Short mmCIF file of C-alpha atoms in Angstrom, two decimals:
data_model
loop_
_atom_site.label_atom_id
_atom_site.label_comp_id
_atom_site.label_asym_id
_atom_site.label_seq_id
_atom_site.Cartn_x
_atom_site.Cartn_y
_atom_site.Cartn_z
CA MET A 228 -63.07 -121.08 37.17
CA PRO A 229 -59.36 -121.02 38.86
CA HIS A 230 -57.31 -118.31 38.43
CA ALA A 231 -54.72 -118.32 36.49
CA THR A 232 -51.07 -117.63 37.53
CA THR A 233 -47.85 -116.89 36.26
CA ALA A 234 -44.56 -118.51 36.96
CA PRO A 235 -41.87 -116.30 39.10
CA VAL A 236 -39.58 -114.50 37.01
CA PRO A 237 -35.90 -115.82 37.94
CA ARG A 238 -33.43 -113.63 39.27
CA THR A 239 -30.58 -112.46 36.76
CA ARG A 240 -29.12 -110.17 39.50
CA PRO A 241 -26.92 -111.93 42.21
CA ARG A 242 -26.96 -110.59 45.42
CA TRP A 243 -24.55 -108.52 46.27
CA TRP A 244 -23.77 -109.82 49.78
CA THR A 245 -22.98 -112.91 48.03
CA GLU A 246 -20.56 -111.05 45.71
CA LEU A 247 -18.38 -109.11 47.63
CA PRO A 248 -17.10 -111.57 49.55
CA LEU A 249 -16.52 -113.74 46.47
CA LEU A 250 -14.76 -110.84 44.71
CA ALA A 251 -12.42 -110.05 47.68
CA LEU A 252 -11.61 -113.96 47.99
CA VAL A 253 -10.58 -114.16 44.38
CA TYR A 254 -8.54 -110.53 44.65
CA GLY A 255 -7.00 -111.75 48.22
CA ALA A 256 -5.95 -115.06 46.80
CA TYR A 257 -4.15 -112.94 43.69
CA SER A 258 -2.53 -110.62 46.22
CA GLY A 259 -0.99 -113.18 48.00
CA GLY A 260 -0.24 -115.56 45.30
CA ARG A 261 1.62 -112.47 43.80
CA LEU A 262 3.93 -112.53 47.00
CA LEU A 263 4.24 -116.23 46.90
CA VAL A 264 5.69 -116.56 43.70
CA ARG A 265 8.33 -114.36 44.02
CA GLY A 266 11.08 -115.59 41.62
CA ASP A 267 15.17 -115.09 41.42
CA VAL A 268 16.03 -111.74 40.91
CA SER A 269 18.46 -112.36 38.53
CA THR A 270 16.26 -114.52 36.54
CA ALA A 271 13.30 -112.04 36.65
CA VAL A 272 16.23 -109.58 34.96
CA ASP A 273 17.47 -111.97 32.26
CA HIS A 274 13.81 -112.16 31.24
CA GLY A 275 13.22 -108.60 31.18
CA LEU A 276 16.38 -108.22 29.12
CA ARG A 277 15.03 -110.76 26.56
CA ILE A 278 11.75 -109.57 26.18
CA LEU A 279 14.02 -105.66 25.48
CA ASP A 280 16.30 -107.25 23.01
CA LEU A 281 13.52 -108.78 21.01
CA GLU A 282 11.60 -105.75 20.89
CA LYS A 283 14.65 -103.87 19.63
CA ALA A 284 14.68 -106.95 17.00
CA LEU A 285 11.20 -106.14 16.39
CA PHE A 286 11.65 -102.48 16.17
CA LEU A 287 8.83 -102.58 19.39
CA ASN A 288 10.88 -100.74 21.48
CA ALA A 289 8.50 -97.55 22.30
CA GLU A 290 9.68 -97.66 26.20
CA HIS A 291 12.76 -95.63 25.42
CA PRO A 292 11.35 -92.55 24.16
CA LEU A 293 7.96 -92.77 26.13
CA ASN A 294 10.45 -92.75 29.21
CA ARG A 295 12.34 -89.86 28.12
CA LEU A 296 9.39 -87.64 27.52
CA PHE A 297 7.57 -88.53 30.86
CA THR A 298 10.92 -88.03 32.44
CA ALA A 299 11.39 -84.56 30.91
CA HIS A 300 7.95 -83.20 31.17
CA PRO A 301 6.39 -83.15 34.83
CA SER A 302 3.21 -82.00 33.26
CA ILE A 303 3.15 -85.10 31.47
CA GLY A 304 4.78 -87.22 33.70
CA ILE A 305 3.04 -86.54 37.53
CA PRO A 306 -0.60 -87.18 35.88
CA ALA A 307 0.37 -90.19 34.24
CA ASP A 308 2.36 -91.35 37.34
CA PHE A 309 -1.28 -90.82 39.43
CA ALA A 310 -3.16 -92.38 36.78
CA TYR A 311 -0.57 -95.58 36.91
CA ALA A 312 -1.21 -95.77 40.56
CA SER A 313 -5.19 -94.99 41.12
CA LEU A 314 -7.37 -95.85 38.19
CA HIS A 315 -5.98 -99.78 38.23
CA TYR A 316 -7.73 -99.96 41.66
CA LEU A 317 -10.88 -97.24 40.81
CA VAL A 318 -11.95 -97.94 37.39
CA THR A 319 -12.27 -101.70 37.28
CA PRO A 320 -14.48 -101.57 40.48
CA ALA A 321 -16.64 -98.84 38.99
CA VAL A 322 -17.49 -100.70 35.90
CA LEU A 323 -17.76 -103.84 37.65
CA ILE A 324 -20.73 -102.02 39.55
CA TRP A 325 -21.79 -100.46 36.91
CA MET A 326 -22.70 -103.88 35.41
CA PHE A 327 -24.00 -105.22 38.46
CA ARG A 328 -26.95 -102.37 38.69
CA ARG A 329 -27.05 -101.46 34.89
CA HIS A 330 -26.50 -104.56 32.86
CA SER A 331 -27.57 -107.47 35.63
CA ALA A 332 -28.05 -109.61 32.55
CA ALA A 333 -24.24 -109.71 31.56
CA TYR A 334 -22.53 -109.10 34.73
CA ARG A 335 -22.58 -112.70 35.78
CA ARG A 336 -19.80 -113.42 32.75
CA ALA A 337 -18.12 -110.08 32.97
CA ARG A 338 -17.29 -111.00 36.50
CA THR A 339 -16.02 -114.35 35.51
CA TRP A 340 -14.30 -113.24 32.58
CA LEU A 341 -12.40 -110.43 35.23
CA MET A 342 -11.89 -113.39 37.95
CA THR A 343 -10.61 -115.77 35.50
CA SER A 344 -8.21 -114.03 33.40
CA THR A 345 -6.67 -112.25 36.71
CA MET A 346 -5.91 -116.13 37.84
CA LEU A 347 -4.21 -116.51 34.54
CA GLY A 348 -2.82 -113.54 34.84
CA LEU A 349 -1.37 -115.25 37.99
CA ILE A 350 -0.13 -118.00 36.02
CA GLY A 351 2.25 -115.64 33.69
CA PHE A 352 3.69 -114.02 37.33
CA THR A 353 4.24 -117.89 38.35
CA LEU A 354 6.19 -118.99 35.04
CA MET A 355 7.97 -115.86 33.96
CA PRO A 356 8.58 -113.87 36.56
CA THR A 357 9.97 -110.45 34.87
CA CYS A 358 12.02 -107.19 35.96
CA PRO A 359 10.05 -104.19 34.54
CA PRO A 360 12.29 -101.59 32.85
CA ARG A 361 12.48 -99.21 35.81
CA LEU A 362 14.16 -101.79 38.07
CA LEU A 363 16.37 -102.87 35.16
CA ALA A 364 20.41 -101.48 35.35
CA ALA A 365 20.82 -97.69 34.90
CA GLY A 366 23.08 -98.16 31.86
CA HIS A 367 19.85 -99.78 29.73
CA GLY A 368 18.35 -95.92 30.19
CA PHE A 369 15.53 -95.71 31.60
CA VAL A 370 14.35 -93.62 34.42
CA ASP A 371 11.39 -94.71 37.45
CA THR A 372 9.45 -91.62 36.69
CA MET A 373 7.17 -92.67 40.32
CA ALA A 374 10.73 -92.42 41.93
CA GLN A 375 11.12 -89.34 40.34
CA TYR A 376 7.73 -87.61 41.28
CA SER A 377 7.39 -89.37 44.24
CA SER A 378 7.21 -86.78 46.28
CA TYR A 379 3.52 -85.61 44.47
CA GLY A 380 2.09 -88.38 45.52
CA TRP A 381 1.39 -91.19 48.13
CA TRP A 382 3.79 -93.71 46.51
CA GLY A 383 7.42 -94.27 46.37
CA ALA A 384 10.08 -95.98 44.79
CA GLU A 385 7.85 -99.35 44.86
CA ALA A 386 5.60 -98.68 41.50
CA SER A 387 2.09 -97.92 42.80
CA ALA A 388 2.98 -99.27 46.40
CA PRO A 389 2.34 -96.91 49.35
CA ARG A 390 5.85 -95.57 51.32
CA GLY A 391 6.80 -98.29 53.22
CA MET A 392 5.02 -101.02 51.81
CA GLY A 393 6.85 -102.18 49.37
CA GLY A 394 7.49 -105.40 50.80
CA MET A 395 3.95 -105.99 50.68
CA THR A 396 3.71 -106.19 46.61
CA ASN A 397 6.09 -108.30 43.96
CA GLN A 398 7.95 -106.29 41.83
CA TYR A 399 9.14 -108.57 39.59
CA ALA A 400 5.33 -109.60 38.56
CA ALA A 401 5.55 -107.43 34.67
CA MET A 402 5.03 -110.20 32.51
CA PRO A 403 1.88 -109.95 31.69
CA SER A 404 0.53 -106.23 32.41
CA LEU A 405 -2.93 -106.61 34.18
CA HIS A 406 -3.10 -102.92 34.31
CA VAL A 407 -3.67 -103.57 30.60
CA GLY A 408 -5.96 -106.38 30.71
CA TRP A 409 -8.15 -104.95 33.05
CA ALA A 410 -8.32 -101.63 31.53
CA LEU A 411 -9.18 -103.51 28.10
CA TRP A 412 -11.89 -105.27 30.07
CA CYS A 413 -13.13 -101.87 31.13
CA GLY A 414 -13.05 -100.45 27.92
CA ILE A 415 -14.52 -103.63 26.11
CA LEU A 416 -17.73 -103.68 28.55
CA LEU A 417 -18.10 -99.71 28.34
CA TRP A 418 -18.06 -100.10 24.35
CA ARG A 419 -20.56 -102.79 24.55
CA HIS A 420 -22.72 -101.71 27.18
CA GLY A 421 -22.42 -98.10 26.99
CA ARG A 422 -25.39 -96.23 25.74
CA HIS A 423 -23.54 -92.60 26.10
CA PRO A 424 -21.46 -91.34 23.60
CA LEU A 425 -19.03 -90.72 25.90
CA LEU A 426 -19.37 -94.20 27.93
CA ARG A 427 -18.06 -95.42 24.30
CA VAL A 428 -15.15 -92.88 23.89
CA ALA A 429 -14.20 -94.10 27.27
CA GLY A 430 -13.93 -97.26 26.12
CA VAL A 431 -11.72 -96.71 23.38
CA ALA A 432 -9.36 -94.12 25.27
CA TYR A 433 -9.10 -95.82 28.71
CA PRO A 434 -6.91 -99.20 26.91
CA LEU A 435 -4.79 -96.82 24.51
CA ILE A 436 -3.85 -94.60 27.51
CA THR A 437 -3.40 -97.52 30.07
CA VAL A 438 -0.91 -98.73 27.36
CA PHE A 439 1.15 -95.22 27.18
CA VAL A 440 0.78 -95.26 30.91
CA VAL A 441 2.44 -98.43 31.76
CA MET A 442 5.36 -97.94 28.99
CA GLY A 443 6.52 -94.62 29.73
CA THR A 444 6.63 -94.79 33.34
CA ALA A 445 8.86 -97.65 32.72
CA ASN A 446 6.54 -100.36 34.70
CA HIS A 447 6.27 -102.38 31.72
CA TYR A 448 7.18 -103.26 28.10
CA PHE A 449 5.09 -103.52 25.35
CA LEU A 450 5.39 -107.07 25.21
CA ASP A 451 3.78 -107.13 29.02
CA ALA A 452 0.95 -105.07 27.45
CA VAL A 453 0.28 -107.89 24.62
CA ALA A 454 0.48 -110.18 27.09
CA GLY A 455 -2.19 -108.46 29.30
CA ALA A 456 -4.47 -108.20 26.17
CA ALA A 457 -4.32 -112.05 25.20
CA VAL A 458 -4.61 -113.29 28.97
CA MET A 459 -8.16 -111.25 29.05
CA GLY A 460 -9.10 -112.82 25.41
CA VAL A 461 -8.21 -116.50 26.63
CA GLY A 462 -10.34 -115.13 30.13
CA ALA A 463 -13.01 -114.27 27.43
CA LEU A 464 -13.09 -117.88 25.82
CA VAL A 465 -13.44 -119.87 29.05
CA ALA A 466 -15.75 -117.61 30.93
CA ARG A 467 -18.60 -119.35 29.90
CA PRO A 468 -17.37 -123.05 30.69
CA VAL A 469 -15.81 -121.71 33.97
CA SER A 470 -19.56 -120.66 34.71
CA ARG A 471 -21.13 -123.54 34.06
CA PHE A 472 -18.49 -125.46 35.87
CA ALA A 473 -19.24 -123.40 38.93
CA GLU A 474 -23.00 -123.66 39.01
CA ARG A 475 -22.51 -127.21 38.53
CA GLY A 476 -20.61 -127.33 41.39
CA LYS A 477 -23.02 -124.88 43.02
CA ASN A 478 -26.23 -127.02 42.58
CA ALA A 479 -24.27 -130.08 43.88
CA LEU A 480 -23.47 -128.79 46.93
CA LEU A 481 -26.75 -127.33 47.53
CA ALA A 482 -28.19 -130.68 46.94
CA ARG A 483 -25.94 -132.38 49.67
CA PHE A 484 -26.77 -130.11 52.02
CA ALA A 485 -30.26 -128.72 51.48
CA PRO A 486 -32.33 -130.31 54.25
CA VAL A 487 -35.07 -132.79 53.11
CA SER A 488 -38.25 -131.68 53.10
CA PRO A 489 -40.64 -134.02 54.30
CA VAL A 490 -43.30 -135.75 51.76
CA THR A 491 -46.77 -134.20 51.83
CA GLN A 492 -49.92 -135.91 51.40
CA SER A 493 -52.51 -135.54 49.25
CA PRO A 494 -55.67 -133.63 50.56
CA ASP A 495 -58.92 -135.51 51.61
CA VAL A 496 -61.49 -133.76 49.73
CA SER A 497 -63.66 -135.56 51.41
CA ALA A 498 -63.15 -134.43 55.22
CA GLY A 499 -63.43 -137.61 56.82
CA CYS A 500 -67.23 -138.37 55.27
CA LYS A 501 -67.56 -141.35 53.64
CA THR A 502 -70.57 -142.76 51.58
CA SER A 503 -72.33 -145.50 50.31
CA ALA A 504 -72.56 -147.02 46.95
CA GLY A 505 -75.47 -144.96 45.53
CA GLU A 506 -75.48 -142.61 47.94
CA ARG A 507 -74.91 -138.78 46.85
CA ILE A 508 -72.98 -135.76 48.87
CA PRO A 509 -75.30 -133.24 49.53
CA GLY A 510 -75.04 -130.31 47.02
CA GLN A 511 -74.06 -133.04 44.64
CA ARG A 512 -75.18 -132.88 40.95
CA THR A 513 -75.67 -136.10 39.00
CA THR A 514 -74.74 -137.03 35.42
CA SER A 515 -78.25 -138.73 34.71
CA ALA A 516 -81.44 -137.20 35.11
CA ASP A 517 -84.16 -138.69 37.69
CA PRO A 518 -87.69 -139.07 36.53
CA THR A 519 -88.84 -137.65 39.67
CA ASP A 520 -87.23 -134.56 39.92
CA ALA A 521 -87.90 -134.16 36.30
CA ALA A 522 -91.54 -134.86 36.71
CA GLY A 523 -91.79 -131.73 38.76
CA PRO A 524 -94.25 -131.49 41.98
CA ALA A 525 -95.99 -134.84 43.04
CA GLY A 526 -99.18 -134.89 43.59
CA PRO A 527 -101.32 -136.61 46.61
CA PRO A 528 -100.47 -140.31 46.64
CA ALA A 529 -103.45 -142.38 45.05
CA PRO A 530 -105.17 -144.50 47.69
CA ALA A 531 -103.47 -147.50 48.11
CA ASP A 532 -107.05 -149.58 47.24
CA VAL A 533 -108.29 -147.65 44.63
CA PRO A 534 -107.52 -149.72 41.08
CA ALA A 535 -105.71 -148.81 38.43
CA SER A 536 -108.49 -148.44 36.19
CA ALA A 537 -110.45 -145.95 38.31
CA GLY A 538 -107.95 -144.07 38.24
CA ARG A 539 -107.68 -143.58 34.70
CA ALA A 540 -111.26 -143.44 34.17
CA ALA A 541 -110.52 -140.79 37.01
CA GLY A 542 -108.36 -138.50 34.63
CA GLY A 543 -110.23 -139.29 31.99
CA ASP A 544 -113.54 -137.60 33.66
CA THR A 545 -111.20 -134.51 34.74
CA ALA A 546 -110.26 -134.10 31.61
CA ALA A 547 -113.55 -133.97 30.05
CA ALA A 548 -114.46 -131.51 32.79
CA ALA A 549 -111.86 -129.10 31.71
CA ARG A 550 -112.85 -129.07 27.92
#
């Protein structure tokens, strides 16, 4: 009886050595794209002032009171500056690794969601370069807390960039706020997949704290935060189609460049032996009974010159003697 075999379980988690180059490539393209899409400074300032005027008209201008609070109280401003300069680059990879190790079934879509939203944010930087509040003229009432407390950290006057490296970042990429967008991505995943209550609390607190931090440090407007959340929402909607498109592209490339395997012939069960019609292979069972096999062991053959009637008579005498 043939042994039953189970089909191999398909891999749900990709290999980490293929994920790292992919993520590095996307982040490198995003960072390089930010530098290439630097717009005119005057245009960026005009966009920033229009956003500020719109917020004042809608009574959404929370940047001024928060900025004054962070400026007047170092116990609030300094931790906020550290949070702005570091959590963006620490929490997001940590959540991505956590999804890879603990929730591999949902990792692919989460990764695609993050990368797609990041590229959408790059489109926003291209279409609408925006001056952050900290770079507006002093008459607009904002103080750059990163510059004020720069002696406490590694940053200078160029937002979260280390001292002397401000030229490697785009200072006018405020719309949308991917600080808020990435924090929202982390929060949703922590809330959805976290089993411990503290993880779910962190999933709610982290995006909210990030919104207050980016506004209080004068790095973003409130509408920048709203745009960052909107970008993540669009990224979540298109993540599944993007995943299917990428999968089809990968399969097409594999089919195009994969080596052609040789055609294997069916095995020769006769091992080169040939039989004629009616001849049995040794050990083969037959489908019909053979009269000679069914009759049991045969007796000595009768002499050729003995008539058939004599043989029957001899058999009758033997049977009579037995009785």
